[in-house]
Coordinates of N, CA, C and O in Angstrom, one line a residue:
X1 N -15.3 7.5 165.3 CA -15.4 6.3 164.5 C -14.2 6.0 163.6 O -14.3 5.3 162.6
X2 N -12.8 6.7 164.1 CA -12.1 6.4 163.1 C -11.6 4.4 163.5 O -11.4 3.9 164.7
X3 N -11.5 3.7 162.1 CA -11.2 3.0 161.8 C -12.3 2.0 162.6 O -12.0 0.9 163.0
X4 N -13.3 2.4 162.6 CA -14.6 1.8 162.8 C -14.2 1.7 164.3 O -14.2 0.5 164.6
X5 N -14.0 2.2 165.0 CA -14.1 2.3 167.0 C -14.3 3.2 167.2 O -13.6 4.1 166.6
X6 N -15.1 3.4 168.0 CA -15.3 4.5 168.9 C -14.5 4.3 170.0 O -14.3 3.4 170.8
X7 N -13.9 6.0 169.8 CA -12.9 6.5 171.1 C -11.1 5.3 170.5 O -10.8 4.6 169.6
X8 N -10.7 5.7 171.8 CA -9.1 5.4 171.3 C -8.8 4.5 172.3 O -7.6 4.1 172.1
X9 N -9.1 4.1 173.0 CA -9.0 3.0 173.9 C -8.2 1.9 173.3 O -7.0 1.9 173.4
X10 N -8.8 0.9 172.6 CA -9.0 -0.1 171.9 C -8.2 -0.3 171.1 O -8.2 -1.3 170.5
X11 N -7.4 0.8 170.7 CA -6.5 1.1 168.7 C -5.1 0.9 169.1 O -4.6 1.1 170.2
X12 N -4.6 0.7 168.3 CA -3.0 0.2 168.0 C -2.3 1.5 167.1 O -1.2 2.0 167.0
X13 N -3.8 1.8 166.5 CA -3.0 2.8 165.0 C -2.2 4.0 165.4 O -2.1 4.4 166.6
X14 N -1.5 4.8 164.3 CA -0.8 5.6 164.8 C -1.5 6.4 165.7 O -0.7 6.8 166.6
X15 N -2.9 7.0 165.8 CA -2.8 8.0 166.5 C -3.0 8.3 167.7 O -3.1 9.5 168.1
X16 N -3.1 7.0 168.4 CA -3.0 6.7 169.8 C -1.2 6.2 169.9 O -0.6 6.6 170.9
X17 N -0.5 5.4 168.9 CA 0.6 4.8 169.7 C 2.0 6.2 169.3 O 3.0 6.3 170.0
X18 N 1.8 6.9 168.5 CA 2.0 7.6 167.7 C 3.0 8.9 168.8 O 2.9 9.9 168.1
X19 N 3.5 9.2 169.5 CA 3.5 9.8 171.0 C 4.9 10.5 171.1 O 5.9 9.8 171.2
X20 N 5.1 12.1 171.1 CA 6.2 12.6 171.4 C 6.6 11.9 172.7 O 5.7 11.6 173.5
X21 N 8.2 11.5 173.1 CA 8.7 11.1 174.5 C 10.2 12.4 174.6 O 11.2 12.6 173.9
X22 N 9.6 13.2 175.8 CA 10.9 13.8 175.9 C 11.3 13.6 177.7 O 10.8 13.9 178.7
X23 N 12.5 13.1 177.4 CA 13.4 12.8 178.9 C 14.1 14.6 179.2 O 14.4 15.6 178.5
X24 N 14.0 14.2 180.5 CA 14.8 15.5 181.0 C 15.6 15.1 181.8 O 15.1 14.3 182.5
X25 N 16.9 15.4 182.0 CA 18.1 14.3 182.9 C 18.3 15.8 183.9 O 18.1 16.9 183.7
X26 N 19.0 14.8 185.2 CA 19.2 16.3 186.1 C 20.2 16.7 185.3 O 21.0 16.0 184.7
X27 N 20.2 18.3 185.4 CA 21.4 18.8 184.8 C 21.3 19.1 183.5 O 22.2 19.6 182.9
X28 N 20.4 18.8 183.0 CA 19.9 18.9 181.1 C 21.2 19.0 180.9 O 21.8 20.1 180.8
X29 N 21.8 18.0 180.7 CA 23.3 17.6 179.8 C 23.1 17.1 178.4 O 23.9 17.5 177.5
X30 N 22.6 16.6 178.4 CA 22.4 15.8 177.4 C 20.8 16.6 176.1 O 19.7 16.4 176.5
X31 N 20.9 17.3 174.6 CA 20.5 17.6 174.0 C 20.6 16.9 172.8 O 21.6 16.8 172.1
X32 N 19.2 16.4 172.8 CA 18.7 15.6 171.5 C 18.1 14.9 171.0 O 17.7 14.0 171.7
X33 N 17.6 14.9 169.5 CA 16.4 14.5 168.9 C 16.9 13.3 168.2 O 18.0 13.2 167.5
X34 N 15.9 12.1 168.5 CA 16.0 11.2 167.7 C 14.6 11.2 166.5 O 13.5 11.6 166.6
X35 N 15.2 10.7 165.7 CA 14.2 11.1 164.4 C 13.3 9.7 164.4 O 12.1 9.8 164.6
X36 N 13.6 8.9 164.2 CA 13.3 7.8 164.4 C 12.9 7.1 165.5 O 13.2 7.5 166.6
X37 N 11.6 5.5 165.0 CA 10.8 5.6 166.3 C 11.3 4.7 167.7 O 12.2 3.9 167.5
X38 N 10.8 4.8 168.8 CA 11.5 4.3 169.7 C 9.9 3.9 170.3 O 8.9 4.3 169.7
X39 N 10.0 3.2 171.4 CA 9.3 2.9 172.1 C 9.3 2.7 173.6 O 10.4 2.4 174.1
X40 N 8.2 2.8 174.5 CA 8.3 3.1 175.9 C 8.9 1.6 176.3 O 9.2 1.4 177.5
X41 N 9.0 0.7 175.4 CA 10.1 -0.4 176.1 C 11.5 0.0 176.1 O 12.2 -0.6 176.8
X42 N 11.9 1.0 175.2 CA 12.9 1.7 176.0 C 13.5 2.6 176.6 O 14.7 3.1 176.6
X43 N 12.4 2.7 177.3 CA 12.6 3.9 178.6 C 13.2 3.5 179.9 O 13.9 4.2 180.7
X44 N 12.5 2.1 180.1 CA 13.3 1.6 181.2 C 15.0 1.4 181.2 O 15.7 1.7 182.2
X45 N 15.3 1.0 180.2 CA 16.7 0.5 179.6 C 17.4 1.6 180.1 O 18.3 1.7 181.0
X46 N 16.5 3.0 179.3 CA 17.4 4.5 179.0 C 17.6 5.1 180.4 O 18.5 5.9 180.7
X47 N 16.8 4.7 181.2 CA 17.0 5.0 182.6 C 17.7 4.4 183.5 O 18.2 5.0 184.4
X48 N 17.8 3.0 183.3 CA 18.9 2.6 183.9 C 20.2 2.6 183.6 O 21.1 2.2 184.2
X49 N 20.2 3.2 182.2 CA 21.9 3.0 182.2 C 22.2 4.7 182.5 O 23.3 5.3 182.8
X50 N 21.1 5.2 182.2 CA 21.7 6.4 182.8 C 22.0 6.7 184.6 O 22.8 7.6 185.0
X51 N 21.4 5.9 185.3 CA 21.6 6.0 186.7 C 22.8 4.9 186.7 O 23.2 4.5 187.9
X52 N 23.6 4.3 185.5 CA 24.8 3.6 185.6 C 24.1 2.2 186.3 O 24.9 1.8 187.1
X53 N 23.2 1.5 186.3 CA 22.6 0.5 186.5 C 22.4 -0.7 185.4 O 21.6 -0.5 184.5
X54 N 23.3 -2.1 185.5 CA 23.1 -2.8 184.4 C 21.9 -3.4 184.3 O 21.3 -3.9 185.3
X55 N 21.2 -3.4 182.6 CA 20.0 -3.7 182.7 C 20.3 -5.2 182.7 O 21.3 -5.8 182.2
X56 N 19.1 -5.6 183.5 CA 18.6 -6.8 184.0 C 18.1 -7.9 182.5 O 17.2 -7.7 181.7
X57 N 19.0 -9.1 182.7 CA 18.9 -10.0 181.4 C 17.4 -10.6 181.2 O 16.6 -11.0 182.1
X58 N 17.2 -10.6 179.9 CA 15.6 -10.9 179.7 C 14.9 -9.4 179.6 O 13.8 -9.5 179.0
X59 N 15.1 -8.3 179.9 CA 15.0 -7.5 179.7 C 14.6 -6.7 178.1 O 15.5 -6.4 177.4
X60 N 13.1 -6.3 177.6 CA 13.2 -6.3 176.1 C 13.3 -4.4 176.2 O 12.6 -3.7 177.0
X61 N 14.2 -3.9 175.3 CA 14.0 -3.3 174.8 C 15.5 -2.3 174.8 O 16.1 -2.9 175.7
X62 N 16.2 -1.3 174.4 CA 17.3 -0.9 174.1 C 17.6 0.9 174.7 O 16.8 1.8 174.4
X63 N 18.6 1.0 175.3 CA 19.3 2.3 175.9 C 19.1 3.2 175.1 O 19.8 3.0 174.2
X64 N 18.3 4.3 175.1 CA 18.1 5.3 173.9 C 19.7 6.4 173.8 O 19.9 7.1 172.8
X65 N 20.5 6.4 174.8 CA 21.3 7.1 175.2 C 22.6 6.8 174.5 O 23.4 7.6 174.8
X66 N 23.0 5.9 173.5 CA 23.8 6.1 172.8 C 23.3 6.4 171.4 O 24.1 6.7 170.5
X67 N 21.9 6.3 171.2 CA 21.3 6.8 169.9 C 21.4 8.4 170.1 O 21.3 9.0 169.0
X68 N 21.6 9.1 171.3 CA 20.9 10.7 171.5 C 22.5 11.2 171.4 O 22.6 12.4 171.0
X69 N 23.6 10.6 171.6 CA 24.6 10.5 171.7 C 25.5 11.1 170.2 O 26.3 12.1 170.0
X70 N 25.0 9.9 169.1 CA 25.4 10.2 167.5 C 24.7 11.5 167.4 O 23.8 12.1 168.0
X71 N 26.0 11.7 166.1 CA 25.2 13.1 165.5 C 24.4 12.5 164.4 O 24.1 13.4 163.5
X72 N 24.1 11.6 164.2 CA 22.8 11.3 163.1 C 22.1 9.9 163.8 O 22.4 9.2 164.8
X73 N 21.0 9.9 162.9 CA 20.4 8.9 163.7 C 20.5 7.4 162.8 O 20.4 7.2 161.6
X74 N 20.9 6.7 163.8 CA 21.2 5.1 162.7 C 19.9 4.4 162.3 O 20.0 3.3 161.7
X75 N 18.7 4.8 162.6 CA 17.3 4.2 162.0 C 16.8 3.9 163.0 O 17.2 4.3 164.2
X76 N 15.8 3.2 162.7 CA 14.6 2.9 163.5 C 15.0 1.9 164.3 O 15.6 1.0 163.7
X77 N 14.8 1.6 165.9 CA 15.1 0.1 166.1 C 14.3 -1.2 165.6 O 13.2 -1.3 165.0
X78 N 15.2 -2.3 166.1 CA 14.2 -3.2 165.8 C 12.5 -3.3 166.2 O 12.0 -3.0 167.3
X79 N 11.6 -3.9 165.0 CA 10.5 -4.3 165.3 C 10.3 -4.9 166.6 O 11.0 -5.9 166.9
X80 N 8.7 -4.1 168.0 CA 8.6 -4.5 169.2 C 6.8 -5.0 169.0 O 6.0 -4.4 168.4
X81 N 6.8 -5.5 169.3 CA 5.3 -6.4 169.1 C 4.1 -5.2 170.0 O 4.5 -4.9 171.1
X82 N 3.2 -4.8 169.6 CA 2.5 -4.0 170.5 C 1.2 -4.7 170.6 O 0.7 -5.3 169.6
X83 N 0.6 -4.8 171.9 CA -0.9 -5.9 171.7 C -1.9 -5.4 172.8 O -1.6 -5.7 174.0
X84 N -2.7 -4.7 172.5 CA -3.7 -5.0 173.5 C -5.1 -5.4 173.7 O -5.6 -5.4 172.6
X85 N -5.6 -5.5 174.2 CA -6.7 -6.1 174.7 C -7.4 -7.1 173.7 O -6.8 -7.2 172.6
X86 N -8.9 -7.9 174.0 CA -9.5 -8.7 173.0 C -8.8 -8.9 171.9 O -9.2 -8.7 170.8
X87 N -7.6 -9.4 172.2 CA -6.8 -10.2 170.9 C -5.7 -9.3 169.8 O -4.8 -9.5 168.9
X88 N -6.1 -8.3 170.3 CA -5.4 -7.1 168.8 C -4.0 -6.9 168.8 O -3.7 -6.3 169.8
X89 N -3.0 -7.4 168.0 CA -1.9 -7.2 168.2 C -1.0 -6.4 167.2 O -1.6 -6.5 166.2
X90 N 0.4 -5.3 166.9 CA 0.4 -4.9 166.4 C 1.9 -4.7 166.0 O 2.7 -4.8 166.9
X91 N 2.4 -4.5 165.0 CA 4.0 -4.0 164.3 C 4.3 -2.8 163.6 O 4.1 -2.5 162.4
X92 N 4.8 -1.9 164.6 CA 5.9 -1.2 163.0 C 7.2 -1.5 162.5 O 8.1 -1.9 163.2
X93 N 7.3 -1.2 161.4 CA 8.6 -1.8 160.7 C 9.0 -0.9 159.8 O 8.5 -0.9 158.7
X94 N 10.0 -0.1 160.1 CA 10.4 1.0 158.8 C 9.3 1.9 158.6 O 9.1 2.9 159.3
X95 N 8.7 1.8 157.7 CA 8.0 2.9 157.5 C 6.4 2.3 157.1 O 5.8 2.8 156.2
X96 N 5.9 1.2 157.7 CA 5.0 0.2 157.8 C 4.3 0.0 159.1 O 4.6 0.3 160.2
X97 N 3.3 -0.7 158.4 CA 2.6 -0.8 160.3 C 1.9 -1.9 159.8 O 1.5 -1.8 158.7
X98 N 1.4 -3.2 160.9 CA 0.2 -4.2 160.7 C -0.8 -4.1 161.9 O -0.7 -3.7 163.1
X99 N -1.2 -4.2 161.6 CA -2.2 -4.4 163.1 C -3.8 -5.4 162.4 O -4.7 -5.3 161.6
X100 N -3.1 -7.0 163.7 CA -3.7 -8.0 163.3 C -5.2 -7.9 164.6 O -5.1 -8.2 165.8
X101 N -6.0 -7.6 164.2 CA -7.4 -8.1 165.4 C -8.3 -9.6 164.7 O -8.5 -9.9 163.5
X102 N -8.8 -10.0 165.7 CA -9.1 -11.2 165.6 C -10.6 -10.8 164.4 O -11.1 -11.8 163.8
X103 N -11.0 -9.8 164.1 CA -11.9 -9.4 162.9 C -11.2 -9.3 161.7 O -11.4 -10.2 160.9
X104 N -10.5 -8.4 161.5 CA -9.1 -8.1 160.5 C -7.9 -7.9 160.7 O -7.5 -7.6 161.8
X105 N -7.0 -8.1 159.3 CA -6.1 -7.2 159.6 C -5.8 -6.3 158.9 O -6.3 -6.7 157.8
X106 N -5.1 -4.9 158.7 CA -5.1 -4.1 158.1 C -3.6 -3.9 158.1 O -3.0 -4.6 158.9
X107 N -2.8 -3.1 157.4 CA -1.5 -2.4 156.7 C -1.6 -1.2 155.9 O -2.3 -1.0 154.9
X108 N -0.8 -0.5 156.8 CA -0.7 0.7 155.7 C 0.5 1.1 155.9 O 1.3 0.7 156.7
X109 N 0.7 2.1 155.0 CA 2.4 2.6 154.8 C 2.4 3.9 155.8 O 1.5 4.6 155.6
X110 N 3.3 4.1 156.6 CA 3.1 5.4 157.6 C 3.9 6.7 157.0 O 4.4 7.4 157.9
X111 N 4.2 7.2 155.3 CA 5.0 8.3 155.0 C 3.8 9.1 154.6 O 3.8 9.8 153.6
X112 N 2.7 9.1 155.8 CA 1.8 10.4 155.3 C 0.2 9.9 154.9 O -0.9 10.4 155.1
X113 N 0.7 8.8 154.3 CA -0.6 8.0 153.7 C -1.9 7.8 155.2 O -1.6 7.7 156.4
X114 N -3.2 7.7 154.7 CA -4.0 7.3 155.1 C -5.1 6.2 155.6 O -5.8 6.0 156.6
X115 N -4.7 5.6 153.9 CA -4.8 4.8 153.6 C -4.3 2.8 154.3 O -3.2 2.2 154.2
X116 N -5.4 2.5 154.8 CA -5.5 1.1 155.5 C -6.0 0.2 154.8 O -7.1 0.2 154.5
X117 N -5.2 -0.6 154.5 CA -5.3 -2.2 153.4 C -5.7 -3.2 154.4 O -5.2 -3.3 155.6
X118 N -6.5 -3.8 154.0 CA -7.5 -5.0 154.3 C -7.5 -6.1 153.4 O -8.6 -6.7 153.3
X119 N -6.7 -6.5 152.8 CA -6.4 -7.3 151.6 C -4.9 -7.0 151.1 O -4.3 -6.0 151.3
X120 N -4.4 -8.1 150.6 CA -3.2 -8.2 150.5 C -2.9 -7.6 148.5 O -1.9 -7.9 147.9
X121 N -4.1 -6.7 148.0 CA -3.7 -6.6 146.5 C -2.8 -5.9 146.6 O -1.9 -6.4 146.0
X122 N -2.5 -4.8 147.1 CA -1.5 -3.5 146.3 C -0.1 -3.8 147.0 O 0.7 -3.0 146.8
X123 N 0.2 -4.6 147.7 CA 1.2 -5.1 148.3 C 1.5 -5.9 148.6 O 1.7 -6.0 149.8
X124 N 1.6 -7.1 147.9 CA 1.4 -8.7 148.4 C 2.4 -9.1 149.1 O 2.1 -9.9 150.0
X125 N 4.0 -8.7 148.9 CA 5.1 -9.4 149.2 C 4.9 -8.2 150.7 O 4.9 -9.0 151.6
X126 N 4.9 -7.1 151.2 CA 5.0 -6.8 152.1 C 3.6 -7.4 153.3 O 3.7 -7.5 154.5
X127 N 2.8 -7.5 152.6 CA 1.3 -7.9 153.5 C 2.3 -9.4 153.8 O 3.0 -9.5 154.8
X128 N 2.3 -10.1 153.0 CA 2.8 -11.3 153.8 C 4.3 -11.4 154.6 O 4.5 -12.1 155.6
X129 N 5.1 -10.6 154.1 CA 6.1 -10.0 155.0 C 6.3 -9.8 156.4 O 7.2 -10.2 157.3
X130 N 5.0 -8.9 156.5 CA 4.4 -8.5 157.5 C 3.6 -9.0 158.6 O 3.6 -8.6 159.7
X131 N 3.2 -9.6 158.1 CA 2.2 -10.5 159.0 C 3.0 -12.0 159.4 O 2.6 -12.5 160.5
X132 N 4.1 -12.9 158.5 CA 4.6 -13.4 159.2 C 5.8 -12.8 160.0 O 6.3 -13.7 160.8
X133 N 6.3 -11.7 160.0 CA 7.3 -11.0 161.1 C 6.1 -10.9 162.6 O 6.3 -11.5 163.7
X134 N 5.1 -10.3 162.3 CA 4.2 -10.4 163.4 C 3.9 -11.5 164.3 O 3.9 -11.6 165.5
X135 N 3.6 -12.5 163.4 CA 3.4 -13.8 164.2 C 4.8 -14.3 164.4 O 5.1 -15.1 165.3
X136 N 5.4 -14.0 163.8 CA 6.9 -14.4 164.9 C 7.3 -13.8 166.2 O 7.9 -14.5 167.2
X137 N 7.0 -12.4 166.2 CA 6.8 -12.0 167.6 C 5.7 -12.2 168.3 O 5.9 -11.8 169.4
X138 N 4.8 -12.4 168.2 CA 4.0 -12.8 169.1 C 4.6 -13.9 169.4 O 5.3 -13.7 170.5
X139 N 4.7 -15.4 168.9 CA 5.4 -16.3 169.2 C 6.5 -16.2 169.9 O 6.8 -17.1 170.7
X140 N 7.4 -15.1 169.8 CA 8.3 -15.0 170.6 C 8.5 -14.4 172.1 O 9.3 -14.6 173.1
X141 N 7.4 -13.5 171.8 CA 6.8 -13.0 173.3 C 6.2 -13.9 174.0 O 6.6 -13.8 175.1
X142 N 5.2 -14.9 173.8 CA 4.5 -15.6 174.4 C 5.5 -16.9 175.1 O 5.2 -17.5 176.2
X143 N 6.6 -17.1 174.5 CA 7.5 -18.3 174.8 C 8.0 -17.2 175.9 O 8.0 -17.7 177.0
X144 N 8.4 -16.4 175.9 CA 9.8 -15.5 176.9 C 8.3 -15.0 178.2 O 8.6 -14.0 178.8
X145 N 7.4 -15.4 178.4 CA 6.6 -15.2 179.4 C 6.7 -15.6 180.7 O 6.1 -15.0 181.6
X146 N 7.8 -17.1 181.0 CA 7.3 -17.9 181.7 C 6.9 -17.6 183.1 O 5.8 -17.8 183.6
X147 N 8.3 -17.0 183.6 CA 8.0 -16.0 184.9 C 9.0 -14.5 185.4 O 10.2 -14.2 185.5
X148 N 8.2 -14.0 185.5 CA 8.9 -12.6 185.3 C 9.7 -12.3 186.5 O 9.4 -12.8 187.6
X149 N 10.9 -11.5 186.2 CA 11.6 -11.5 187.2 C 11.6 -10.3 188.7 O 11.6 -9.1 188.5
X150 N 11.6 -10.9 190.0 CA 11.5 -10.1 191.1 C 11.4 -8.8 190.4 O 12.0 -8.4 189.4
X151 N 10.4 -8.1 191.5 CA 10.4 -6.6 191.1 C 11.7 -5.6 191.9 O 11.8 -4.4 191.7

């Protein structure tokens, strides 16, 4: 019953999206940790440019392979909209997270904390921060839908 659901199906929060990703390239040539979060929209990317394949325009998400590359990590990428099912949609951002469902929405800070806000008191300029960055990507995902390109 965490965050009032049963089972993990249904959740956005960290501890379902939250997910070690480790690549293995033939040849294990390549060793390294990115500290910072990435997401499985860029796995596709990281795979095609590693097979020397240019990614395909309209294409959302970024080559992890010059990030594994640096010897330090240049931060987090940009904010990727996460949404699933009955309406729930969701953002991380630095060291933040929203997750809007058509019941609530909640924010909490991801450096360890627990704690999920359901009101905008202890952080007003980030709650609204946040939640209009969100509805900008959704808005922005929903426009870039029209028709997806040949598989």
């Amino acid at each position: 019953m965490e965050h009032d659901d049963l089972g993990h199906g249904l959740s956005l929060h960290p501890e379902t999206t939250h997910v070690p990703l480790m690549i293995r390239f033939p040849g294990g040539k390549v060793h390294a940790r990115i500290e910072g979060a990435v997401g499985l929209v860029d796995l596709a990317p990281t795979i095609l440019e590693a097979l020397g394949v240019r990614q395909p325009g309209g294409m959302q998400g970024e080559s992890l392979l010059g990030r594994m590359a640096e010897a330090r990590d240049p931060g987090s990428p940009p904010a990727y909209l996460m949404e699933h099912g009955y309406g729930t949609t969701g953002m991380r951002l630095g060291g933040w997270m929203i997750i809007a469902h058509r019941r609530y929405t909640s924010m909490a800070r991801l450096d360890g904390c627990t704690s999920w806000y359901q009101d905008p008191g202890r952080h007003p300029i980030m709650w609204m921060y946040l939640r209009e960055r969100l509805a900008i990507l959704a808005i922005a995902s929903r426009a870039a839908l029209p028709t997806p390109p040949p598989a």
